[in-house]
mmCIF file of C-alpha atoms in Angstrom:
data_model
loop_
_atom_site.group_PDB
_atom_site.id
_atom_site.type_symbol
_atom_site.label_atom_id
_atom_site.label_comp_id
_atom_site.label_asym_id
_atom_site.label_seq_id
_atom_site.Cartn_x
_atom_site.Cartn_y
_atom_site.Cartn_z
ATOM 1 C CA MET A 1 0.083 0.108 -0.582
ATOM 2 C CA GLY A 2 1.202 3.598 -0.730
ATOM 3 C CA THR A 3 1.417 6.687 1.695
ATOM 4 C CA PRO A 4 -1.955 7.053 2.781
ATOM 5 C CA PHE A 5 -2.978 11.068 1.671
ATOM 6 C CA LEU A 6 -4.096 13.539 4.840
ATOM 7 C CA VAL A 7 -5.570 17.070 4.196
ATOM 8 C CA THR A 8 -4.579 19.705 6.618
ATOM 9 C CA ASP A 9 -5.096 23.079 6.410
ATOM 10 C CA ILE A 10 -1.661 24.475 7.050
ATOM 11 C CA LEU A 11 1.870 23.181 7.152
ATOM 12 C CA PHE A 12 4.673 24.927 8.896
ATOM 13 C CA TRP A 13 8.301 24.287 7.470
ATOM 14 C CA ALA A 14 10.513 26.039 10.918
ATOM 15 C CA GLU A 15 13.898 25.951 11.807
ATOM 16 C CA GLY A 16 15.363 25.486 15.262
ATOM 17 C CA SER A 17 18.294 24.511 17.248
ATOM 18 C CA ARG A 18 20.669 25.293 20.067
ATOM 19 C CA GLN A 19 22.914 27.048 17.326
ATOM 20 C CA LYS A 20 20.131 29.127 15.835
ATOM 21 C CA GLY A 21 17.799 29.124 18.628
ATOM 22 C CA ILE A 22 13.952 29.143 19.026
ATOM 23 C CA GLY A 23 12.398 32.105 17.502
ATOM 24 C CA HIS A 24 11.017 30.610 14.686
ATOM 25 C CA ILE A 25 9.200 27.733 16.301
ATOM 26 C CA ILE A 26 7.880 29.729 18.786
ATOM 27 C CA ARG A 27 6.187 32.344 16.170
ATOM 28 C CA CYS A 28 5.160 29.916 13.826
ATOM 29 C CA LEU A 29 3.170 28.560 17.500
ATOM 30 C CA ALA A 30 2.039 31.764 18.054
ATOM 31 C CA LEU A 31 0.287 31.556 14.602
ATOM 32 C CA ALA A 32 -0.606 27.879 14.314
ATOM 33 C CA GLN A 33 -2.457 28.745 17.938
ATOM 34 C CA ALA A 34 -4.417 31.203 16.194
ATOM 35 C CA ALA A 35 -4.996 29.438 13.324
ATOM 36 C CA ASN A 36 -6.976 26.918 15.559
ATOM 37 C CA GLN A 37 -9.128 29.477 16.794
ATOM 38 C CA HIS A 38 -10.584 29.541 13.296
ATOM 39 C CA GLN A 39 -10.615 25.613 13.578
ATOM 40 C CA MET A 40 -8.173 25.432 11.177
ATOM 41 C CA GLU A 41 -5.674 22.204 11.442
ATOM 42 C CA CYS A 42 -1.856 22.921 11.193
ATOM 43 C CA VAL A 43 1.092 20.122 10.746
ATOM 44 C CA PHE A 44 4.575 21.137 11.776
ATOM 45 C CA MET A 45 7.660 20.437 9.457
ATOM 46 C CA LEU A 46 10.399 19.748 11.504
ATOM 47 C CA ASP A 47 14.087 18.181 11.608
ATOM 48 C CA LYS A 48 14.330 16.189 15.187
ATOM 49 C CA GLU A 49 16.333 19.111 16.902
ATOM 50 C CA ALA A 50 13.491 21.315 16.380
ATOM 51 C CA ALA A 51 10.840 18.714 16.751
ATOM 52 C CA ASP A 52 12.362 18.355 20.644
ATOM 53 C CA ILE A 53 12.308 21.974 21.247
ATOM 54 C CA ALA A 54 8.969 22.254 20.132
ATOM 55 C CA ARG A 55 7.425 19.450 21.925
ATOM 56 C CA ALA A 56 9.236 20.354 25.253
ATOM 57 C CA GLN A 57 6.667 23.356 25.415
ATOM 58 C CA HIS A 58 4.001 23.249 27.378
ATOM 59 C CA ASP A 59 1.646 24.797 25.323
ATOM 60 C CA TRP A 60 2.419 22.784 22.128
ATOM 61 C CA ASP A 61 -0.503 20.740 20.339
ATOM 62 C CA PHE A 62 0.357 20.258 16.664
ATOM 63 C CA PRO A 63 1.714 17.239 14.483
ATOM 64 C CA VAL A 64 5.032 16.897 13.797
ATOM 65 C CA GLU A 65 6.043 15.416 9.988
ATOM 66 C CA LEU A 66 9.957 14.296 11.308
ATOM 67 C CA ILE A 67 12.217 15.212 8.500
ATOM 68 C CA ASP A 68 16.184 14.091 8.457
ATOM 69 C CA LYS A 69 18.510 16.682 7.841
ATOM 70 C CA SER A 70 20.419 14.518 5.302
ATOM 71 C CA ALA A 71 17.311 14.121 3.622
ATOM 72 C CA LEU A 72 17.570 17.755 3.131
ATOM 73 C CA THR A 73 20.892 17.769 2.093
ATOM 74 C CA GLU A 74 20.719 14.671 -0.207
ATOM 75 C CA ALA A 75 17.819 16.026 -1.375
ATOM 76 C CA SER A 76 19.879 19.534 -2.034
ATOM 77 C CA SER A 77 22.383 17.928 -3.973
ATOM 78 C CA GLY A 78 20.010 16.319 -6.302
ATOM 79 C CA LYS A 79 20.805 12.572 -4.534
ATOM 80 C CA ASN A 80 17.416 12.325 -3.135
ATOM 81 C CA GLY A 81 13.213 13.453 -4.141
ATOM 82 C CA ASN A 82 12.037 17.162 -2.764
ATOM 83 C CA VAL A 83 11.252 16.245 0.907
ATOM 84 C CA LEU A 84 8.680 19.750 0.516
ATOM 85 C CA VAL A 85 7.219 18.275 -2.574
ATOM 86 C CA ALA A 86 6.878 14.944 -0.936
ATOM 87 C CA THR A 87 5.409 16.470 2.368
ATOM 88 C CA LEU A 88 3.005 19.042 0.405
ATOM 89 C CA LYS A 89 1.704 15.649 -1.545
ATOM 90 C CA LYS A 90 1.567 13.830 2.118
ATOM 91 C CA TYR A 91 -0.433 16.791 3.620
ATOM 92 C CA ARG A 92 -1.990 18.388 0.822
ATOM 93 C CA PRO A 93 -2.224 21.774 2.912
ATOM 94 C CA ARG A 94 -4.228 24.823 1.885
ATOM 95 C CA ILE A 95 -1.220 26.853 3.251
ATOM 96 C CA LEU A 96 2.141 26.289 3.605
ATOM 97 C CA VAL A 97 3.966 28.959 6.173
ATOM 98 C CA LEU A 98 8.290 28.985 5.763
ATOM 99 C CA ASP A 99 10.405 30.348 8.958
ATOM 100 C CA GLY A 100 14.058 30.045 8.392
ATOM 101 C CA TYR A 101 17.246 31.945 7.386
ATOM 102 C CA GLN A 102 18.824 28.375 6.321
ATOM 103 C CA LEU A 103 15.883 26.698 4.788
ATOM 104 C CA PRO A 104 16.869 25.429 1.126
ATOM 105 C CA VAL A 105 15.794 27.728 -1.560
ATOM 106 C CA ASP A 106 16.785 24.839 -3.901
ATOM 107 C CA LEU A 107 14.206 22.886 -2.412
ATOM 108 C CA ILE A 108 11.396 25.308 -1.985
ATOM 109 C CA ASP A 109 12.649 26.726 -5.964
ATOM 110 C CA GLY A 110 11.905 23.122 -6.825
ATOM 111 C CA ALA A 111 8.681 23.199 -5.559
ATOM 112 C CA ALA A 112 7.818 26.586 -6.836
ATOM 113 C CA GLY A 113 5.006 25.048 -8.975
ATOM 114 C CA LYS A 114 3.105 22.835 -6.444
ATOM 115 C CA LEU A 115 3.442 24.957 -3.762
ATOM 116 C CA PRO A 116 -0.166 26.013 -2.344
ATOM 117 C CA PHE A 117 -1.248 29.541 -0.866
ATOM 118 C CA THR A 118 2.346 30.581 0.812
ATOM 119 C CA VAL A 119 2.862 32.774 4.200
ATOM 120 C CA VAL A 120 6.958 33.550 4.508
ATOM 121 C CA LEU A 121 7.563 35.071 7.917
ATOM 122 C CA ASP A 122 10.723 37.864 7.064
ATOM 123 C CA ASP A 123 13.230 39.662 9.499
ATOM 124 C CA GLY A 124 14.633 41.058 6.584
ATOM 125 C CA GLU A 125 16.660 38.852 4.376
ATOM 126 C CA GLN A 126 14.213 38.709 1.990
ATOM 127 C CA ARG A 127 15.434 35.258 0.499
ATOM 128 C CA LEU A 128 12.396 33.803 0.513
ATOM 129 C CA VAL A 129 9.832 36.262 -0.367
ATOM 130 C CA ALA A 130 9.773 35.566 -4.301
ATOM 131 C CA TYR A 131 7.748 32.674 -3.367
ATOM 132 C CA ALA A 132 4.822 34.475 -1.104
ATOM 133 C CA ASN A 133 1.144 34.939 -1.455
ATOM 134 C CA LEU A 134 1.650 37.091 1.940
ATOM 135 C CA ILE A 135 4.529 38.573 3.600
ATOM 136 C CA VAL A 136 4.905 39.078 7.941
ATOM 137 C CA ASN A 137 6.929 41.292 8.905
ATOM 138 C CA GLY A 138 5.920 41.998 12.734
ATOM 139 C CA THR A 139 9.245 44.364 13.030
ATOM 140 C CA THR A 140 8.940 46.845 10.374
ATOM 141 C CA GLN A 141 6.873 48.198 7.447
ATOM 142 C CA ALA A 142 10.457 50.013 6.577
ATOM 143 C CA LEU A 143 10.849 47.590 4.187
ATOM 144 C CA ASP A 144 7.428 47.145 2.415
ATOM 145 C CA ALA A 145 8.608 49.110 -0.781
ATOM 146 C CA ASP A 146 11.704 46.313 -1.436
ATOM 147 C CA TYR A 147 9.078 43.782 -1.029
ATOM 148 C CA ALA A 148 6.959 44.923 -3.323
ATOM 149 C CA SER A 149 9.713 45.516 -5.989
ATOM 150 C CA GLN A 150 10.219 41.757 -5.448
ATOM 151 C CA ASN A 151 6.956 40.406 -5.277
ATOM 152 C CA ALA A 152 3.864 43.018 -6.290
ATOM 153 C CA ARG A 153 1.532 40.360 -5.758
ATOM 154 C CA ALA A 154 2.304 38.994 -2.091
ATOM 155 C CA THR A 155 -0.250 40.897 0.746
ATOM 156 C CA LEU A 156 1.646 42.397 3.097
ATOM 157 C CA CYS A 157 1.047 42.168 6.867
ATOM 158 C CA THR A 158 3.517 44.497 8.557
ATOM 159 C CA GLY A 159 4.652 46.510 11.408
ATOM 160 C CA ARG A 160 3.942 46.174 15.034
ATOM 161 C CA GLN A 161 0.263 44.923 14.943
ATOM 162 C CA TYR A 162 1.369 41.924 13.057
ATOM 163 C CA ARG A 163 3.795 40.879 15.628
ATOM 164 C CA LEU A 164 3.147 37.022 16.207
ATOM 165 C CA LEU A 165 2.819 36.288 20.651
ATOM 166 C CA ARG A 166 1.795 33.275 21.922
ATOM 167 C CA GLN A 167 -1.515 32.058 23.446
ATOM 168 C CA MET A 168 -0.802 32.839 26.723
ATOM 169 C CA PHE A 169 0.022 36.613 26.320
ATOM 170 C CA ARG A 170 -3.382 37.162 25.305
ATOM 171 C CA ASP A 171 -4.668 35.231 28.264
ATOM 172 C CA THR A 172 -2.391 36.457 30.581
ATOM 173 C CA PRO A 173 -3.588 40.083 32.326
ATOM 174 C CA ALA A 174 -0.774 42.381 32.825
ATOM 175 C CA CYS A 175 -0.138 42.873 36.462
ATOM 176 C CA PRO A 176 0.559 46.662 37.586
ATOM 177 C CA VAL A 177 4.806 47.492 37.822
ATOM 178 C CA GLU A 178 4.467 48.362 41.647
ATOM 179 C CA GLN A 179 2.837 45.372 42.431
ATOM 180 C CA ARG A 180 5.635 43.348 41.103
ATOM 181 C CA GLN A 181 9.017 41.928 42.325
ATOM 182 C CA GLY A 182 12.418 41.242 41.464
ATOM 183 C CA ILE A 183 14.391 41.182 38.363
ATOM 184 C CA VAL A 184 13.420 38.155 35.204
ATOM 185 C CA ILE A 185 16.597 37.670 33.133
ATOM 186 C CA ALA A 186 16.483 35.370 30.088
ATOM 187 C CA PHE A 187 18.736 35.232 26.784
ATOM 188 C CA GLY A 188 16.245 33.157 24.803
ATOM 189 C CA GLY A 189 16.387 29.319 24.012
ATOM 190 C CA SER A 190 20.087 28.638 23.595
ATOM 191 C CA ASP A 191 21.603 31.538 24.991
ATOM 192 C CA PRO A 192 24.074 31.712 21.954
ATOM 193 C CA ALA A 193 26.609 34.310 23.006
ATOM 194 C CA GLU A 194 26.540 32.662 26.789
ATOM 195 C CA LEU A 195 25.534 35.892 28.859
ATOM 196 C CA THR A 196 23.370 34.557 31.589
ATOM 197 C CA LEU A 197 26.619 33.273 33.823
ATOM 198 C CA PRO A 198 28.479 36.028 33.329
ATOM 199 C CA LEU A 199 25.123 38.490 34.537
ATOM 200 C CA LEU A 200 24.537 36.368 37.354
ATOM 201 C CA SER A 201 28.046 36.641 38.630
ATOM 202 C CA ALA A 202 28.431 40.641 37.695
ATOM 203 C CA LEU A 203 25.360 41.125 40.261
ATOM 204 C CA ASP A 204 27.154 39.155 42.649
ATOM 205 C CA ALA A 205 30.130 41.440 42.696
ATOM 206 C CA LEU A 206 28.212 44.557 43.233
ATOM 207 C CA GLY A 207 26.782 42.879 46.209
ATOM 208 C CA SER A 208 23.247 42.610 45.031
ATOM 209 C CA THR A 209 20.416 41.740 47.329
ATOM 210 C CA VAL A 210 17.611 41.971 44.483
ATOM 211 C CA PRO A 211 16.221 38.632 44.049
ATOM 212 C CA VAL A 212 16.582 37.109 40.710
ATOM 213 C CA ARG A 213 14.599 34.777 38.163
ATOM 214 C CA VAL A 214 17.373 33.299 35.656
ATOM 215 C CA ILE A 215 15.440 31.453 32.749
ATOM 216 C CA THR A 216 16.903 28.633 30.804
ATOM 217 C CA GLY A 217 15.223 27.564 27.553
ATOM 218 C CA PRO A 218 14.897 24.116 26.521
ATOM 219 C CA ALA A 219 17.998 24.218 23.296
ATOM 220 C CA TYR A 220 20.375 26.231 26.390
ATOM 221 C CA PRO A 221 23.642 23.948 27.055
ATOM 222 C CA ASN A 222 24.517 22.362 30.013
ATOM 223 C CA PRO A 223 21.314 24.224 32.846
ATOM 224 C CA GLU A 224 23.174 22.594 35.442
ATOM 225 C CA ARG A 225 25.996 24.576 35.452
ATOM 226 C CA VAL A 226 23.308 28.052 36.149
ATOM 227 C CA GLY A 227 21.595 25.841 38.817
ATOM 228 C CA ALA A 228 25.115 25.000 40.842
ATOM 229 C CA LEU A 229 26.521 29.168 39.928
ATOM 230 C CA SER A 230 22.673 30.326 41.839
ATOM 231 C CA ARG A 231 23.330 28.227 44.519
ATOM 232 C CA ALA A 232 26.339 29.674 45.439
ATOM 233 C CA LEU A 233 25.399 33.650 44.837
ATOM 234 C CA GLY A 234 25.118 35.630 47.637
ATOM 235 C CA TYR A 235 21.203 36.814 47.116
ATOM 236 C CA ALA A 236 18.374 34.963 46.034
ATOM 237 C CA VAL A 237 18.360 33.334 42.679
ATOM 238 C CA GLN A 238 15.409 31.594 41.155
ATOM 239 C CA HIS A 239 16.614 28.914 38.132
ATOM 240 C CA VAL A 240 14.035 28.016 36.006
ATOM 241 C CA HIS A 241 14.475 25.963 33.070
ATOM 242 C CA GLN A 242 12.252 25.125 29.998
ATOM 243 C CA CYS A 243 9.916 27.646 32.023
ATOM 244 C CA GLN A 244 6.012 27.016 30.780
ATOM 245 C CA ASP A 245 4.841 30.197 31.138
ATOM 246 C CA MET A 246 7.135 32.894 29.986
ATOM 247 C CA ALA A 247 3.657 35.559 30.396
ATOM 248 C CA SER A 248 3.617 35.168 33.919
ATOM 249 C CA ALA A 249 7.431 34.862 33.895
ATOM 250 C CA TRP A 250 7.464 38.458 32.228
ATOM 251 C CA GLY A 251 4.568 39.909 33.444
ATOM 252 C CA SER A 252 5.649 39.702 37.423
ATOM 253 C CA ALA A 253 8.913 40.966 36.993
ATOM 254 C CA LYS A 254 9.792 44.541 37.726
ATOM 255 C CA LEU A 255 12.223 44.647 35.436
ATOM 256 C CA ALA A 256 13.721 42.316 32.634
ATOM 257 C CA ILE A 257 17.280 41.677 31.622
ATOM 258 C CA SER A 258 16.737 39.976 28.283
ATOM 259 C CA ALA A 259 17.960 39.522 24.545
ATOM 260 C CA ALA A 260 16.739 41.717 22.332
ATOM 261 C CA GLY A 261 14.935 39.279 19.923
ATOM 262 C CA GLY A 262 11.536 37.660 19.852
ATOM 263 C CA SER A 263 11.214 37.933 23.307
ATOM 264 C CA GLN A 264 11.204 41.482 23.451
ATOM 265 C CA PHE A 265 7.709 41.687 21.548
ATOM 266 C CA GLU A 266 6.518 39.332 24.668
ATOM 267 C CA LEU A 267 8.090 41.848 26.982
ATOM 268 C CA GLY A 268 6.395 44.672 25.102
ATOM 269 C CA ALA A 269 3.379 42.872 25.898
ATOM 270 C CA CYS A 270 3.901 42.395 29.267
ATOM 271 C CA PHE A 271 4.095 46.526 29.809
ATOM 272 C CA THR A 272 7.476 45.026 31.979
ATOM 273 C CA PRO A 273 10.580 47.244 31.878
ATOM 274 C CA SER A 274 13.537 46.113 30.087
ATOM 275 C CA ILE A 275 17.376 46.327 29.446
ATOM 276 C CA LEU A 276 17.806 44.643 25.895
ATOM 277 C CA VAL A 277 20.846 42.999 24.624
ATOM 278 C CA VAL A 278 21.478 42.875 20.827
ATOM 279 C CA VAL A 279 22.769 39.433 20.201
ATOM 280 C CA ALA A 280 22.337 39.418 15.961
ATOM 281 C CA GLU A 281 22.519 42.345 13.717
ATOM 282 C CA ASN A 282 18.852 41.561 12.775
ATOM 283 C CA GLN A 283 17.850 42.656 15.723
ATOM 284 C CA ARG A 284 19.422 46.156 15.968
ATOM 285 C CA GLU A 285 16.350 48.118 14.274
ATOM 286 C CA ALA A 286 13.506 46.512 16.477
ATOM 287 C CA THR A 287 15.518 47.623 19.296
ATOM 288 C CA ASN A 288 16.476 50.449 18.549
ATOM 289 C CA ASN A 289 12.397 51.749 17.842
ATOM 290 C CA ALA A 290 11.942 49.808 21.361
ATOM 291 C CA GLN A 291 14.185 51.920 22.379
ATOM 292 C CA GLN A 292 12.472 54.953 21.249
ATOM 293 C CA GLU A 293 9.524 54.024 22.451
ATOM 294 C CA GLY A 294 10.514 54.435 25.836
ATOM 295 C CA TRP A 295 9.792 51.381 27.832
ATOM 296 C CA CYS A 296 13.708 50.027 27.680
ATOM 297 C CA GLU A 297 17.202 50.278 27.200
ATOM 298 C CA THR A 298 19.277 48.649 25.016
ATOM 299 C CA TYR A 299 23.033 47.536 25.319
ATOM 300 C CA ASP A 300 25.538 46.017 22.672
ATOM 301 C CA LEU A 301 26.727 42.311 22.522
ATOM 302 C CA ASN A 302 30.489 43.488 23.751
ATOM 303 C CA THR A 303 29.302 45.482 26.438
ATOM 304 C CA ARG A 304 30.637 44.241 29.634
ATOM 305 C CA PRO A 305 28.125 42.145 31.989
ATOM 306 C CA LEU A 306 29.328 44.445 34.931
ATOM 307 C CA GLU A 307 27.710 47.799 33.165
ATOM 308 C CA ILE A 308 24.830 46.106 32.576
ATOM 309 C CA ALA A 309 24.548 44.934 36.259
ATOM 310 C CA GLU A 310 25.433 48.143 37.336
ATOM 311 C CA GLN A 311 22.348 49.825 35.343
ATOM 312 C CA ALA A 312 20.121 47.274 35.789
ATOM 313 C CA LEU A 313 20.214 47.668 40.057
ATOM 314 C CA LYS A 314 20.560 51.266 39.516
ATOM 315 C CA LEU A 315 16.978 51.183 37.414
ATOM 316 C CA TYR A 316 15.570 48.655 39.900
ATOM 317 C CA GLN A 317 15.453 51.517 42.523
ATOM 318 C CA ASP A 318 13.990 54.029 40.663
ATOM 319 C CA ASN A 319 10.181 53.613 40.434
ATOM 320 C CA ASN A 320 9.199 56.538 38.563
ATOM 321 C CA ALA A 321 10.886 55.038 35.850
ATOM 322 C CA LEU A 322 9.876 51.578 36.254
ATOM 323 C CA LYS A 323 6.505 52.702 35.747
ATOM 324 C CA GLU A 324 7.328 55.152 33.081
ATOM 325 C CA MET A 325 8.592 52.904 31.115
ATOM 326 C CA SER A 326 5.615 50.171 31.681
ATOM 327 C CA GLN A 327 3.211 52.629 30.430
ATOM 328 C CA ALA A 328 4.910 53.882 27.710
ATOM 329 C CA ALA A 329 4.753 50.224 26.285
ATOM 330 C CA ARG A 330 1.360 49.990 26.629
ATOM 331 C CA GLN A 331 0.864 52.953 24.182
ATOM 332 C CA TYR A 332 2.357 50.585 21.443
ATOM 333 C CA TYR A 333 1.803 46.534 22.329
ATOM 334 C CA ASP A 334 -0.741 43.889 22.617
ATOM 335 C CA ALA A 335 -0.880 40.474 21.711
ATOM 336 C CA HIS A 336 -3.071 40.145 18.972
ATOM 337 C CA GLY A 337 -1.009 40.131 16.263
ATOM 338 C CA ALA A 338 -1.258 36.430 14.910
ATOM 339 C CA SER A 339 -4.932 36.588 15.497
ATOM 340 C CA ARG A 340 -4.521 39.667 13.209
ATOM 341 C CA VAL A 341 -2.517 37.438 10.389
ATOM 342 C CA THR A 342 -4.614 34.802 10.420
ATOM 343 C CA GLU A 343 -7.572 36.796 9.514
ATOM 344 C CA ALA A 344 -5.312 38.386 6.561
ATOM 345 C CA ILE A 345 -4.621 34.860 5.476
ATOM 346 C CA ILE A 346 -8.356 33.879 5.387
ATOM 347 C CA GLY A 347 -9.135 37.119 3.642
ATOM 348 C CA ALA A 348 -6.312 37.030 1.099
ATOM 349 C CA ILE A 349 -7.610 32.988 0.089
ATOM 350 C CA ASN A 350 -10.712 34.480 0.071
ATOM 351 C CA GLY A 351 -10.505 37.468 -1.487
#
């Protein structure tokens, strides 16, 4: 018997790994959750490492079509069939969502004649926009002219109203900042810049007595090192590995220190005063915009952890500044971007 054909609404192909981080998976998860609210069935096409990261999320509830990295390499080199074509044939989705900086363009191009309505989540690389029926960039509208020049037929969902946040951020009410306590430190799913341990040590060197919750993600290597250091520090530290409720964690923080990736949009939606560290060049524009909005302060990756720690402790004691920062975030952020993107997809297909 041959492989049975299935039917689904949306097939997601997303990247995720310890090296690349988990942001692509998390925002696709957000879009899938919103699509579920419209009774749309979703399937994810992931390699094993990405699948392990995805399944570690407490709010993950989606089937996975596991793909082998070697099969991708062989397909790209022409030694094997096109994995994307085979998966499209198996699931026959109405919609394909592509999210990743290194998804193989040759395989996508090889499937071009068989692609359904295709959504590309783009952060400015523009590698895949030629294949898109709809382009999502929740960071900026500055690339709209570029998108239009490369693909005039594509619907654009760009700018702050299309930021993709998970369901938990829509369901968790924000606590007033004056009722919050402590600093939350988190540098993404894997902390590739290795900022967590030096920052904890810097706070200790300054004699801090502020309670800290430090969060390490599912792709963080050797989380036991963070636990061991936390027990040796002179201030109260709670270490949470694979936190399953970031909305509550961010929303209860009087101040957050975070990598300036997708987490900054979560922090904004929680109205949490923040210190953001730019760990990748493609984060810079969004982070500069966030600083101009007035709810965060920003640093470059080459900033000494001691300098960041000093500013964090100074800011933590300034209740008026923290209140103003939290109020500023309320002007620019909500958690409904994924719903808006889903509605735009439905509108484009039906229109």
